[in-house]
Short mmCIF file of C-alpha atoms in Angstrom, two decimals:
data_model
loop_
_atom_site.label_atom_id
_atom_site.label_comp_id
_atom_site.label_asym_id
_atom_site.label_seq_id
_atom_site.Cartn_x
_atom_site.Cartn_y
_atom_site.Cartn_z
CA UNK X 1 16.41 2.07 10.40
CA UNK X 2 12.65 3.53 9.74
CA UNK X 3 10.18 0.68 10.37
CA UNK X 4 7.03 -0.28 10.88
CA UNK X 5 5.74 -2.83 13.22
CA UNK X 6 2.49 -4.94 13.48
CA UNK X 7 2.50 -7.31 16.33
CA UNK X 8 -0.14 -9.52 15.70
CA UNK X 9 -0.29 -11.42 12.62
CA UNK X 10 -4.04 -12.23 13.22
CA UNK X 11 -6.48 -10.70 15.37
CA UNK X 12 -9.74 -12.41 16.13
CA UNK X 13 -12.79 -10.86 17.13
CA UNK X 14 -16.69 -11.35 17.72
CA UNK X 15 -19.11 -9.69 16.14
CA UNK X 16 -20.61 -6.32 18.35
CA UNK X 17 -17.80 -6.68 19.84
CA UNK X 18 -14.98 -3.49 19.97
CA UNK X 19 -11.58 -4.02 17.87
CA UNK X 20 -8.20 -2.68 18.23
CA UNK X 21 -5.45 -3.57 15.32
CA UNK X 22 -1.78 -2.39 16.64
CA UNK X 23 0.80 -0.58 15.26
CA UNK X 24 4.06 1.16 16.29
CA UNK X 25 6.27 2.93 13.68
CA UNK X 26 10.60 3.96 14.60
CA UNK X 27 10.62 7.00 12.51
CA UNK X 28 12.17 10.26 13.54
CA UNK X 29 10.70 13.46 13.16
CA UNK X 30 7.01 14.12 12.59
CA UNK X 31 5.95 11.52 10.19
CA UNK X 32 2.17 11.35 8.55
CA UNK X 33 0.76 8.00 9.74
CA UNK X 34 -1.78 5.77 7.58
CA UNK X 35 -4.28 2.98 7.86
CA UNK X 36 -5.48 1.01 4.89
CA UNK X 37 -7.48 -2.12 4.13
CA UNK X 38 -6.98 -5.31 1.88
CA UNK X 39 -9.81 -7.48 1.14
CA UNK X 40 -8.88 -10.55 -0.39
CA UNK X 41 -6.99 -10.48 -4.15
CA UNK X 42 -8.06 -6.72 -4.45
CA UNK X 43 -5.93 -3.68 -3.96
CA UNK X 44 -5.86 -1.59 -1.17
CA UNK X 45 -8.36 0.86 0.29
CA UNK X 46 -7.33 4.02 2.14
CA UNK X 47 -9.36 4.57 5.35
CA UNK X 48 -7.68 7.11 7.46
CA UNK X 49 -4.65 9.35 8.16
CA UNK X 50 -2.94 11.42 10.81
CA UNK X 51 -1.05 14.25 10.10
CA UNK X 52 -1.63 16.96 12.79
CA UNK X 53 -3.95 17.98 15.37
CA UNK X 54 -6.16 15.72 17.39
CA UNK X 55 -4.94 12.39 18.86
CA UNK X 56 -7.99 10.55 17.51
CA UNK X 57 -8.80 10.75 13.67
CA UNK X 58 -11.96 9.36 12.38
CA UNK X 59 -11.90 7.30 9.11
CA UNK X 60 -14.07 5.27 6.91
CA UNK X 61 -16.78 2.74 7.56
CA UNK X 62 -16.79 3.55 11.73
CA UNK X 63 -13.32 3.22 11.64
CA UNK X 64 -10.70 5.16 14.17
CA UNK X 65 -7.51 5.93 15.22
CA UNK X 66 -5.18 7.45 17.81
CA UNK X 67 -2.36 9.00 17.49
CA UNK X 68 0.10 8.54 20.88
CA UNK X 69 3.63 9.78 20.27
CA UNK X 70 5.00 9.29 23.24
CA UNK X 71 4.85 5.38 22.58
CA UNK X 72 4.82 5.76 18.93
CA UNK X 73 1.90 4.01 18.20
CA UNK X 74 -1.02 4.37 15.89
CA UNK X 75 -3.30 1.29 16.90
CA UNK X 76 -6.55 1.07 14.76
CA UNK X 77 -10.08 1.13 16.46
CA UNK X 78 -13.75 0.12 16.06
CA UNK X 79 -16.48 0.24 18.18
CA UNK X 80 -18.26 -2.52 17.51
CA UNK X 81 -17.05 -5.17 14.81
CA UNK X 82 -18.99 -6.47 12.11
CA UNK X 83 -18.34 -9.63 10.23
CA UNK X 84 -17.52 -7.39 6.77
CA UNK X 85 -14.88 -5.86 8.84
CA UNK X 86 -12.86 -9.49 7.83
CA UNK X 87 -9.95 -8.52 5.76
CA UNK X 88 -5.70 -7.62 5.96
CA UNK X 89 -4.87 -4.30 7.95
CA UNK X 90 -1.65 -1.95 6.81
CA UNK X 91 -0.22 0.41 8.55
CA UNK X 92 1.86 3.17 7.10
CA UNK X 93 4.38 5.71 7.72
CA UNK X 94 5.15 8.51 5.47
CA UNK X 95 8.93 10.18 7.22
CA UNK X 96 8.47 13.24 5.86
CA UNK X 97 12.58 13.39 5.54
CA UNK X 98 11.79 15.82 1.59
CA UNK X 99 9.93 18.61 1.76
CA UNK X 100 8.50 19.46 -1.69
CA UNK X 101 9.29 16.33 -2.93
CA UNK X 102 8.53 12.40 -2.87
CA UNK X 103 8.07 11.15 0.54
CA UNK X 104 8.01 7.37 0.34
CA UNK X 105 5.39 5.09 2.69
CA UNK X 106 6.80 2.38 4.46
CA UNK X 107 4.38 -0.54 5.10
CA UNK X 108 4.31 -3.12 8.18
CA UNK X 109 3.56 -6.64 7.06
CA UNK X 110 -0.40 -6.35 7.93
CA UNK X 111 -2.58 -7.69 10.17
CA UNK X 112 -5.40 -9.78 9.56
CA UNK X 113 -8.38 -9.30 11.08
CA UNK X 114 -11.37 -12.09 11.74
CA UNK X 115 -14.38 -11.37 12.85
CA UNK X 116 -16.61 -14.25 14.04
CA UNK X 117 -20.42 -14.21 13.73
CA UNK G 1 -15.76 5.68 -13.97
CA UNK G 2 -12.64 7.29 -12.45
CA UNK G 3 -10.05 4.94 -10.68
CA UNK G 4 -6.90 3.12 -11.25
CA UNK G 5 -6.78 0.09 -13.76
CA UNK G 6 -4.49 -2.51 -13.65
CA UNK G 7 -4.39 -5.37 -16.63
CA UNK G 8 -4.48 -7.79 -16.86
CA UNK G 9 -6.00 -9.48 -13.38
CA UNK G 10 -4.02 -12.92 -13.87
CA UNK G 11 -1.17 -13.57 -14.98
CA UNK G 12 1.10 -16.72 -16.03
CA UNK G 13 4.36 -16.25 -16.96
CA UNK G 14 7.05 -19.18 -18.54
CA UNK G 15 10.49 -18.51 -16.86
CA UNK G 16 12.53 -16.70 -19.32
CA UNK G 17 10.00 -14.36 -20.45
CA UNK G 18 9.33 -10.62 -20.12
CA UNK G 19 6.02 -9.85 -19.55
CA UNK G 20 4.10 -6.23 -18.78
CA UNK G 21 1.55 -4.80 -16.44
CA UNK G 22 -0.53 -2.44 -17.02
CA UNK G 23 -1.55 0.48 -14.76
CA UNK G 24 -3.84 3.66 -16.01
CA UNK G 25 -5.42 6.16 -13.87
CA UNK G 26 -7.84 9.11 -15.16
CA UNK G 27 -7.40 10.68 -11.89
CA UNK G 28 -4.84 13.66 -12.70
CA UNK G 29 -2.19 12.66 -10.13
CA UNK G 30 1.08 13.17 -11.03
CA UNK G 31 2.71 10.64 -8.97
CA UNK G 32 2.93 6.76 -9.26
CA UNK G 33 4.21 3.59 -7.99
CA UNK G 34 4.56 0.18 -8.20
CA UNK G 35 4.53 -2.15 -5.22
CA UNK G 36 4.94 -5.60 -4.71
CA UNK G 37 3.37 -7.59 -2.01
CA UNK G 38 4.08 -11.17 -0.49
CA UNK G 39 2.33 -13.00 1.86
CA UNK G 40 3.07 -11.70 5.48
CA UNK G 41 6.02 -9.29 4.31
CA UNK G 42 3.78 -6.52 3.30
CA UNK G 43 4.42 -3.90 0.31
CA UNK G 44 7.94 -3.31 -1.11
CA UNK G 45 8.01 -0.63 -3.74
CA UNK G 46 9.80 -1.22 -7.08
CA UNK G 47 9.89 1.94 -9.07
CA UNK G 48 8.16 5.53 -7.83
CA UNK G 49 7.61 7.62 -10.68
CA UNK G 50 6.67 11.76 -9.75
CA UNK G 51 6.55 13.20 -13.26
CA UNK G 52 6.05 12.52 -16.85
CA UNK G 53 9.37 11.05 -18.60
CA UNK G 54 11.07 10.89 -14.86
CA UNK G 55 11.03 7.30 -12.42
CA UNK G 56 13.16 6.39 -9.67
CA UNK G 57 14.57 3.18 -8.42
CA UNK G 58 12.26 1.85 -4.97
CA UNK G 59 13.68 -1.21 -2.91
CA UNK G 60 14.02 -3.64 -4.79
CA UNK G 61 14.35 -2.25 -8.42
CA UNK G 62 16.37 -5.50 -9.83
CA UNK G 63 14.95 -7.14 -12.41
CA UNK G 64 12.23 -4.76 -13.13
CA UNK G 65 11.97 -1.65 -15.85
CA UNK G 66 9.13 0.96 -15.96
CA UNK G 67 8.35 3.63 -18.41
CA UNK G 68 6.20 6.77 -17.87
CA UNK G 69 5.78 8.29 -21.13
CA UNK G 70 1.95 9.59 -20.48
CA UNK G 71 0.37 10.91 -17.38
CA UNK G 72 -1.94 8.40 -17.20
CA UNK G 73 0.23 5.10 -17.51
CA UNK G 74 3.25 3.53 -15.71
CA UNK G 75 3.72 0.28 -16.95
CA UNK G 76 6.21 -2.84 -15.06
CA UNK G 77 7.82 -4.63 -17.14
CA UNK G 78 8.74 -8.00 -15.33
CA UNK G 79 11.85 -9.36 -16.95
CA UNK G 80 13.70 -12.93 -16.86
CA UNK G 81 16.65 -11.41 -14.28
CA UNK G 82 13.65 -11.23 -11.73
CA UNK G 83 14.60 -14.45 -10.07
CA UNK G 84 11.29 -14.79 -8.03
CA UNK G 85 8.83 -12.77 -10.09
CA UNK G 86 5.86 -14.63 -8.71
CA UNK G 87 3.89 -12.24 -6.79
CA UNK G 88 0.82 -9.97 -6.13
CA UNK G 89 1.72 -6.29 -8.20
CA UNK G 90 0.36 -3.36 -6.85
CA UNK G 91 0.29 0.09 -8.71
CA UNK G 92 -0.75 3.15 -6.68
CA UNK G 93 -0.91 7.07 -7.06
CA UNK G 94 -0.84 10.09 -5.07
CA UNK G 95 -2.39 13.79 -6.40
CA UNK G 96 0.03 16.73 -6.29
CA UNK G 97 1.02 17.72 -2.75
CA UNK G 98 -0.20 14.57 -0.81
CA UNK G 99 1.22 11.73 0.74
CA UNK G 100 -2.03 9.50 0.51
CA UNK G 101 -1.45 6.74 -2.43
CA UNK G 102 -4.40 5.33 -3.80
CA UNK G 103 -3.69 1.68 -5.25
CA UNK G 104 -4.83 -0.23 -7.86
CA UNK G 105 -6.87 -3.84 -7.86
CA UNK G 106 -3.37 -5.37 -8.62
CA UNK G 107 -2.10 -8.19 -11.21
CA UNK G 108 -1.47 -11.19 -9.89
CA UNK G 109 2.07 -12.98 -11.51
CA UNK G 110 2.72 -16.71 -11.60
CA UNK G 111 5.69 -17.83 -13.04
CA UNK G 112 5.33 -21.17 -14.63
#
């Protein structure tokens, strides 16, 4: 079955300090892979994709992420962490099983993310 | 202003009753969809709609009608054979060609 895993519920993390939020998808073929952000009761805020090309994509507000198919991961990266940076991670998968036509995103369950002053 | 609306913010609900959520966009994207979203089980989409007059069934579809009579608006009707309707609603949509969804502040549904 096509899934999406995020292996940390919570991730903690101190301020200047560099982040990583995981993520490893079990999807066949060359799916598009997503990040997106969740602050607290509001919807949720694209920040980057991977669809082809270079291992490392570059996303909103300092945010990164690479690409590594070999392990099937897409793990989520900052730099250096800032306290705003507090909020629930989702990963996505798009399968890219219909050409021309609807290809569905499956979610993991999310990570959140704390980032201590 | 462009964006996605959803109405109303809050919502309480007596058991037995169908209620509706709202969800515009002034964006010009053809598709939309409606998620739903538990604590620490992530999104689960309920209907997917790609064109005007045309939805499909998502997930978890029981329980839950849609219509999609405009461009703009794909409103959820939650009715009483939702046994567990109590949850945060997400609507999202994606312009023509794209797999990137863009979501919606969401409605959140209490069920008295």
């Amino acid at each position: 079955a096509q899934s999406v895993a995020q292996p940390e519920d919570q991730v903690n993390v101190a301020e200047g300090n560099p982040l990583t939020v995981k993520c490893t998808y079990s999807v066949s073929g060359n799916p598009y892979l997503f990040w997106y952000v969740q602050y607290p009761n509001r919807g949720l805020q694209f920040l980057l994709k991977y669809i082809t090309g270079d291992n490392l994509v570059k996303g909103s507000y300092g945010f990164e992420a690479e690409f590594n198919k070999s392990q099937t991961s897409f793990h989520l990266k900052k730099p250096s962490a800032l306290v705003s940076d507090s909020a629930l991670y989702f990963c996505a998968v798009s399968p890219r099983t219909h050409s021309g036509g609807y290809n569905k995103l499956i979610f993991g369950a999310g990570t959140r993310l704390a980032v201590h002053p | 202003d462009g964006g996605i609306t959803q109405s109303p913010k809050y919502l309480f609900r007596k058991e037995g009753q169908n209620v509706t959520l709202s969800c515009e966009q002034n964006l010009n994207h053809d598709a939309m969809y409606w998620y739903r979203q538990d604590p620490g089980q992530g999104l689960r989409l309920i209907y997917y709609s790609q064109i005007v007059n045309d939805f499909q069934k998502g997930d978890i579809a029981e329980g839950y009608s849609v219509s999609r009579e405009k461009k703009e608006s794909f409103p959820l009707t939650v009715t009483s054979a939702q046994k567990n309707p109590t949850a945060f609603y997400l609507c999202a949509s994606s312009p023509p060609g794209s797999d990137t969804q863009y979501f919606g502040p969401g409605t959140r549904l209490t069920v008295l």
